[in-house]
Short mmCIF file of C-alpha atoms in Angstrom, two decimals:
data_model
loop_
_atom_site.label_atom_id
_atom_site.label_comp_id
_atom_site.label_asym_id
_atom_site.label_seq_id
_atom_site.Cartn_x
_atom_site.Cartn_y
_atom_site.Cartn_z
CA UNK A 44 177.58 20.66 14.12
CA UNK A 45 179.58 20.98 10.54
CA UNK A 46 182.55 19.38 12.10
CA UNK A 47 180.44 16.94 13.37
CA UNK A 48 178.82 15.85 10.26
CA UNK A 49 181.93 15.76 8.23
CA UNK A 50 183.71 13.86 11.46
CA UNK A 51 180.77 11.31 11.39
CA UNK A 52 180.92 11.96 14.86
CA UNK A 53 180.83 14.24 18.08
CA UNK A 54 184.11 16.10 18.53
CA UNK A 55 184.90 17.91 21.56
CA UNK A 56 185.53 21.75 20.63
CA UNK A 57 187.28 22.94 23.72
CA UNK A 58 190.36 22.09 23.56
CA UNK A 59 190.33 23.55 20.11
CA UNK A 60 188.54 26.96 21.36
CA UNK A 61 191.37 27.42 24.06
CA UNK A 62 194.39 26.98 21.13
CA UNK A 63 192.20 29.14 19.02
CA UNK A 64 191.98 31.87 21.95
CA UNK A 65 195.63 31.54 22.61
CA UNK A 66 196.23 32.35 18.70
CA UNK A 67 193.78 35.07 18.95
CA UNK A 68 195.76 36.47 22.24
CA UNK A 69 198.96 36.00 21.16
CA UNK A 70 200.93 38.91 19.60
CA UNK A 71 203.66 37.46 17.23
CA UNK A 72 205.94 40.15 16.86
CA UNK A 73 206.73 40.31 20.59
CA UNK A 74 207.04 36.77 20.92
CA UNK A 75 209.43 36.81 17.46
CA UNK A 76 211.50 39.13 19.39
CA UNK A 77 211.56 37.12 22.78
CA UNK A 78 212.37 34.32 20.80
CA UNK A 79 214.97 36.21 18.68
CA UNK A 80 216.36 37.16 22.60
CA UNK A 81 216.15 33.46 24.13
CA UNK A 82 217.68 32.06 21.07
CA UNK A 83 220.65 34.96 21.39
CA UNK A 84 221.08 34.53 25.37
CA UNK A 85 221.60 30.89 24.86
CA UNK A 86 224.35 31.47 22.80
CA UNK A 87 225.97 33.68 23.91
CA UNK A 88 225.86 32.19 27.53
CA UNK A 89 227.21 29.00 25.90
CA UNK A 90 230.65 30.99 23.89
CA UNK A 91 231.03 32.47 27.28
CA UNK A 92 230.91 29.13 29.34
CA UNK A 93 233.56 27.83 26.65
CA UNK A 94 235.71 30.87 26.10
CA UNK A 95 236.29 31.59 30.26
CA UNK A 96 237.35 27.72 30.50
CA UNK A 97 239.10 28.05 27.65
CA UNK A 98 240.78 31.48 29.52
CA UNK A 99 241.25 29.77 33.18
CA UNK A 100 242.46 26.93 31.69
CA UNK A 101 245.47 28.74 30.16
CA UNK A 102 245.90 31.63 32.88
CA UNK A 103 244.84 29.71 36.04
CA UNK A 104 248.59 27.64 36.00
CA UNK A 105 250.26 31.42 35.22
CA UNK A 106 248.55 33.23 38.31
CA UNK A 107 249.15 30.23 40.72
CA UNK A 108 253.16 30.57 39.33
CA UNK A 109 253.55 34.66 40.10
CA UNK A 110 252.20 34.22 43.41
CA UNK A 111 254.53 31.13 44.19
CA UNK A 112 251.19 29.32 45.40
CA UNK A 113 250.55 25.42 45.20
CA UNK A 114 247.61 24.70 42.66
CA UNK A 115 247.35 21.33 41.05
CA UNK A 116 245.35 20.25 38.14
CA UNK A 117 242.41 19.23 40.53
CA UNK A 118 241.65 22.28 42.00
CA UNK A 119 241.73 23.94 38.55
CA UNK A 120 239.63 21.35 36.78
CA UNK A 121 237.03 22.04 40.17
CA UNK A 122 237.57 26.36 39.90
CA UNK A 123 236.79 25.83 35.87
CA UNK A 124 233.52 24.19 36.77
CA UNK A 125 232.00 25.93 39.07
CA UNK A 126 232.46 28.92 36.76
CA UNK A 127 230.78 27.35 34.00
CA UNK A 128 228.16 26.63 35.65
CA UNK A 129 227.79 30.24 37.31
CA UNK A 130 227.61 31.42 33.93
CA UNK A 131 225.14 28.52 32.83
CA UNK A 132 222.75 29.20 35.75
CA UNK A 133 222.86 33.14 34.87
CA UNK A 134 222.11 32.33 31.49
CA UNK A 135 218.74 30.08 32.28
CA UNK A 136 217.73 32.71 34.73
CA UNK A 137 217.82 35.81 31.97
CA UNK A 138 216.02 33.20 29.49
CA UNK A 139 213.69 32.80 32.33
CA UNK A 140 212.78 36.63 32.20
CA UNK A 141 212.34 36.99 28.65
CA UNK A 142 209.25 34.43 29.10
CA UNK A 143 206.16 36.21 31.18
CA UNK A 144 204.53 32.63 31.77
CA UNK A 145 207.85 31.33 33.13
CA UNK A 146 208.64 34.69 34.87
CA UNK A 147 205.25 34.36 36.80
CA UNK A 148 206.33 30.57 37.93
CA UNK A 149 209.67 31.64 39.21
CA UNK A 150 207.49 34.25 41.54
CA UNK A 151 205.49 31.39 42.78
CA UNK A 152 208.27 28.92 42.87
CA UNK A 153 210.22 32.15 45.10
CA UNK A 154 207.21 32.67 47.17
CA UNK A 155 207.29 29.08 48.46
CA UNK A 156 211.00 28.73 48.24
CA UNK A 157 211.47 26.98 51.59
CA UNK A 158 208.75 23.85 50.76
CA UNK A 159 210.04 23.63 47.27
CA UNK A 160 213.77 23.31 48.87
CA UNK A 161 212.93 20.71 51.23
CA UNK A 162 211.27 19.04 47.94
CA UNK A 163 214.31 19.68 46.13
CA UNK A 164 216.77 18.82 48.36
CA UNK A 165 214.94 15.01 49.53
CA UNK A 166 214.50 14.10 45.67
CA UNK A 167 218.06 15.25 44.93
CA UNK A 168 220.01 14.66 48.12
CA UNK A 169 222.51 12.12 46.25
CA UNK A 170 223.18 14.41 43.58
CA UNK A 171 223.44 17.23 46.11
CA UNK A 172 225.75 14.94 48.84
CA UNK A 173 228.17 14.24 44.85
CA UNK A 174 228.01 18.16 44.39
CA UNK A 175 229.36 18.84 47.76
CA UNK A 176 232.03 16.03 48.17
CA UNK A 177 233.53 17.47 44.99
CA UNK A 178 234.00 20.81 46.35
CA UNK A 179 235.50 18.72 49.58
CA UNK A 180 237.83 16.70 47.51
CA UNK A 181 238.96 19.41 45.39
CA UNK A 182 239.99 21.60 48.85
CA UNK A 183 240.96 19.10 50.41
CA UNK A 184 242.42 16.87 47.99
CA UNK A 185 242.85 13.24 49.40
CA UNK A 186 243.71 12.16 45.79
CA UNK A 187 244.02 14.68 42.57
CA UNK A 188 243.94 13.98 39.19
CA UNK A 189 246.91 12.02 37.66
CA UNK A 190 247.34 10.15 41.15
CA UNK A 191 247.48 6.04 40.96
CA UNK A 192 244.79 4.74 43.62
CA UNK A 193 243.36 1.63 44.38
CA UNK A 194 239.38 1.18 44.44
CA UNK A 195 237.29 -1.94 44.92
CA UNK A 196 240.31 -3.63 44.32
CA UNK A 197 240.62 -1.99 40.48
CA UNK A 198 244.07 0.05 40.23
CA UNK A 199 243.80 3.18 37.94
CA UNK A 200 244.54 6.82 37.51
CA UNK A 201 241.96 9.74 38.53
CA UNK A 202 241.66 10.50 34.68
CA UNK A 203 239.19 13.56 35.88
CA UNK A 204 237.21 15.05 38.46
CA UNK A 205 233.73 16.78 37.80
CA UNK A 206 231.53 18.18 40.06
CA UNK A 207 229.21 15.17 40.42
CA UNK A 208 231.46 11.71 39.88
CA UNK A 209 235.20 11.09 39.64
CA UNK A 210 236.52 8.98 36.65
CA UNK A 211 238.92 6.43 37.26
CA UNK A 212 240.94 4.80 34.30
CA UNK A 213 242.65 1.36 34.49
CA UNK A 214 245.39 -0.40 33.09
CA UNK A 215 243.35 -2.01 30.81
CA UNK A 216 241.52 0.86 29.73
CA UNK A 217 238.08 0.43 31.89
CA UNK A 218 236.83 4.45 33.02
CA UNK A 219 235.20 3.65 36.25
CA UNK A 220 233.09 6.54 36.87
CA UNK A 221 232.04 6.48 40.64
CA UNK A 222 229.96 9.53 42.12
CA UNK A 223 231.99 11.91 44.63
CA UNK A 224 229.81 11.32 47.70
CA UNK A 225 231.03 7.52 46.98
CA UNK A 226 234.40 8.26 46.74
CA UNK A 227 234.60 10.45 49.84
CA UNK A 228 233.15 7.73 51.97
CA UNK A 229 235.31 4.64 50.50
CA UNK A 230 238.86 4.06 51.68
CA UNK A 231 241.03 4.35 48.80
CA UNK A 232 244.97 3.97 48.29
CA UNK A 233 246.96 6.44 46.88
CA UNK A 234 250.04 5.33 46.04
CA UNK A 235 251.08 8.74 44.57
CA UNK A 236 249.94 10.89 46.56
CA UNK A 237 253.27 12.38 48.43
CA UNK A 238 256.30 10.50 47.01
CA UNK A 239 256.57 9.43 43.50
CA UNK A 240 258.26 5.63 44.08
CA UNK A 241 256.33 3.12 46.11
CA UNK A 242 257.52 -0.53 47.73
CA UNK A 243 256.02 -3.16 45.98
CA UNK A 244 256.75 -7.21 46.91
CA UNK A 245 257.37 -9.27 44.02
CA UNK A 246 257.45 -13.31 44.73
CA UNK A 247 259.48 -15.52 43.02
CA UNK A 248 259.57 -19.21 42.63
CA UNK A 249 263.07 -21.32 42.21
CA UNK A 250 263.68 -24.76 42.81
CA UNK A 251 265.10 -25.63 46.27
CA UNK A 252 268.19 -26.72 45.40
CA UNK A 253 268.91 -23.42 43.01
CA UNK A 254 271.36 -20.89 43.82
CA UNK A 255 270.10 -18.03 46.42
CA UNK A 256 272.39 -15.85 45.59
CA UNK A 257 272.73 -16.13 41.78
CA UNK A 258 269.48 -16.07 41.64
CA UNK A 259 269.13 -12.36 43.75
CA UNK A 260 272.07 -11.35 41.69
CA UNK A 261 270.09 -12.10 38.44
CA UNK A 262 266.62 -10.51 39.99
CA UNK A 263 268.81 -7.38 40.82
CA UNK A 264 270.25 -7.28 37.96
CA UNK A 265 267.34 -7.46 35.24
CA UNK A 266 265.17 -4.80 37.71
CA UNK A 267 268.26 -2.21 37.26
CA UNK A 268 267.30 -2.58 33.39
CA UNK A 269 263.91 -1.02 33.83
CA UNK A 270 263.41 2.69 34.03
CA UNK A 271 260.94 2.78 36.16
CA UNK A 272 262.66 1.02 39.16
#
C-alpha cells in the first residue's frame, strides 16, 4: 500500500517478491567463486584453442614429412578445426557444470536426448549436411585449397576451407563464400587439381588477306615471352 501511494497507482509486487527471494537465497561467495571459475575456464579454453592451432599448424607439415605421407594444406586446415572445436565444446561443457541451474537442464536435455536430436537435427539439417560435406571434402579432396576452379561460371582460388562453407577468391578480388553441402553437390572444374599447366583456346582475329603464317609466327613468338606459358 506505501508503494502504491507514492506510485499513484497499483503495482504488482510479485515479480519483485520472487527477485527479492532469489537475493535472499542466493549465497554470493559461492557464486563469486563460480563466476571467478567460468570466467577462468573460458580463458583458458580459448589460449588452448589458439595455442594447439598455433602447434598443428607448425608441426602438422613436419609429422606428415618423417613419415613420407601425402598431407596438403586442406586436410590440415580441416584436422586444425575439428580440434578447436573439441577443445571449444569441452570448454562449454565444464562451464556448464560450474552452473547448478544449467547443470540440472543438461540432465533434462540428456534424459530426452533422442526428441531433442530429432529437434536438433530438422532445425539444423543444412548446417549439419555443411558440417559433414567438409569432413567429405577434406578426405576426399575433389579440390584443396590453393586449387583454380570454376563455379557458377566465376573462376577463383579455394582461398580456405572451414568446416561449414568454402571461400572462393576471384581475379578481381570477390570471396565467394558458398556452404560445403553446396559445393559437394555442384559440378565444379578444377583446373589444378593433378597437373599444374592446362590447354586453354585463345581466338584471334586477322584480316583475310593477312599472312597465316607470320601471323602464327608472331602469336608464337610473343606467348614464349610470358612465364607462365
Amino acid at each position: 500500500s506505501s508503494v502504491d501511494s507514492i506510485a499513484g497507482q497499483h503495482v504488482n509486487m510479485t515479480s519483485i517478491d520472487i527477485l527479492l527471494q532469489t537475493i535472499h537465497d542466493l549465497n554470493p561467495i559461492p557464486a563469486l567463486i563460480n563466476l571467478i571459475i567460468i570466467l577462468v575456464i573460458a580463458l583458458l579454453t580459448y589460449y588452448a584453442a589458439k595455442f594447439v592451432d598455433r602447434m598443428l599448424e607448425n608441426y602438422i607439415p613436419k609429422v606428415a614429412g618423417k613419415v613420407e605421407m601425402e598431407l596438403d594444406e586442406t586436410v590440415g586446415v580441416m584436422i586444425r578445426r575439428l580440434v578447436s572445436a573439441s577443445i571449444y565444446i569441452l570448454g562449454l561443457m565444464l562451464i556448464i557444470l560450474q552452473i547448478p541451474q544449467l547443470r540440472s537442464l543438461a540432465t533434462v536435455m540428456l534424459a530426452s536426448a533422442g526428441l531433442a536430436g530429432l529437434a536438433i537435427g530438422y532445425a539444423a539439417k543444412d548446417s549439419l549436411a555443411s558440417f559433414t560435406s567438409g569432413i567429405f571434402i577434406a578426405i576426399f579432396r575433389p579440390f584443396r585449397v590453393g586449387d583454380w576452379v570454376d563455379f557458377r561460371n566465376d573462376y577463383g582460388v579455394i582461398e580456405d576451407l572451414t568446416l561449414r562453407h568454402t571461400i572462393i577468391l576471384t581475379k578481381d578480388y570477390r570471396r565467394i563464400i558458398v556452404p560445403n553441402n553446396i559445393m559437394s553437390n555442384e559440378p565444379i572444374i578444377n583446373w589444378t587439381i593433378r597437373e599444374r599447366e592446362i590447354t586453354w583456346t585463345v581466338d584471334f582475329d586477322i584480316a583475310s588477306a593477312s599472312d597465316i603464317d607470320r601471323a602464327r609466327e608472331i602469336i608464337l613468338q610473343e606467348a614464349k615471352t610470358q612465364p607462365k606459358v
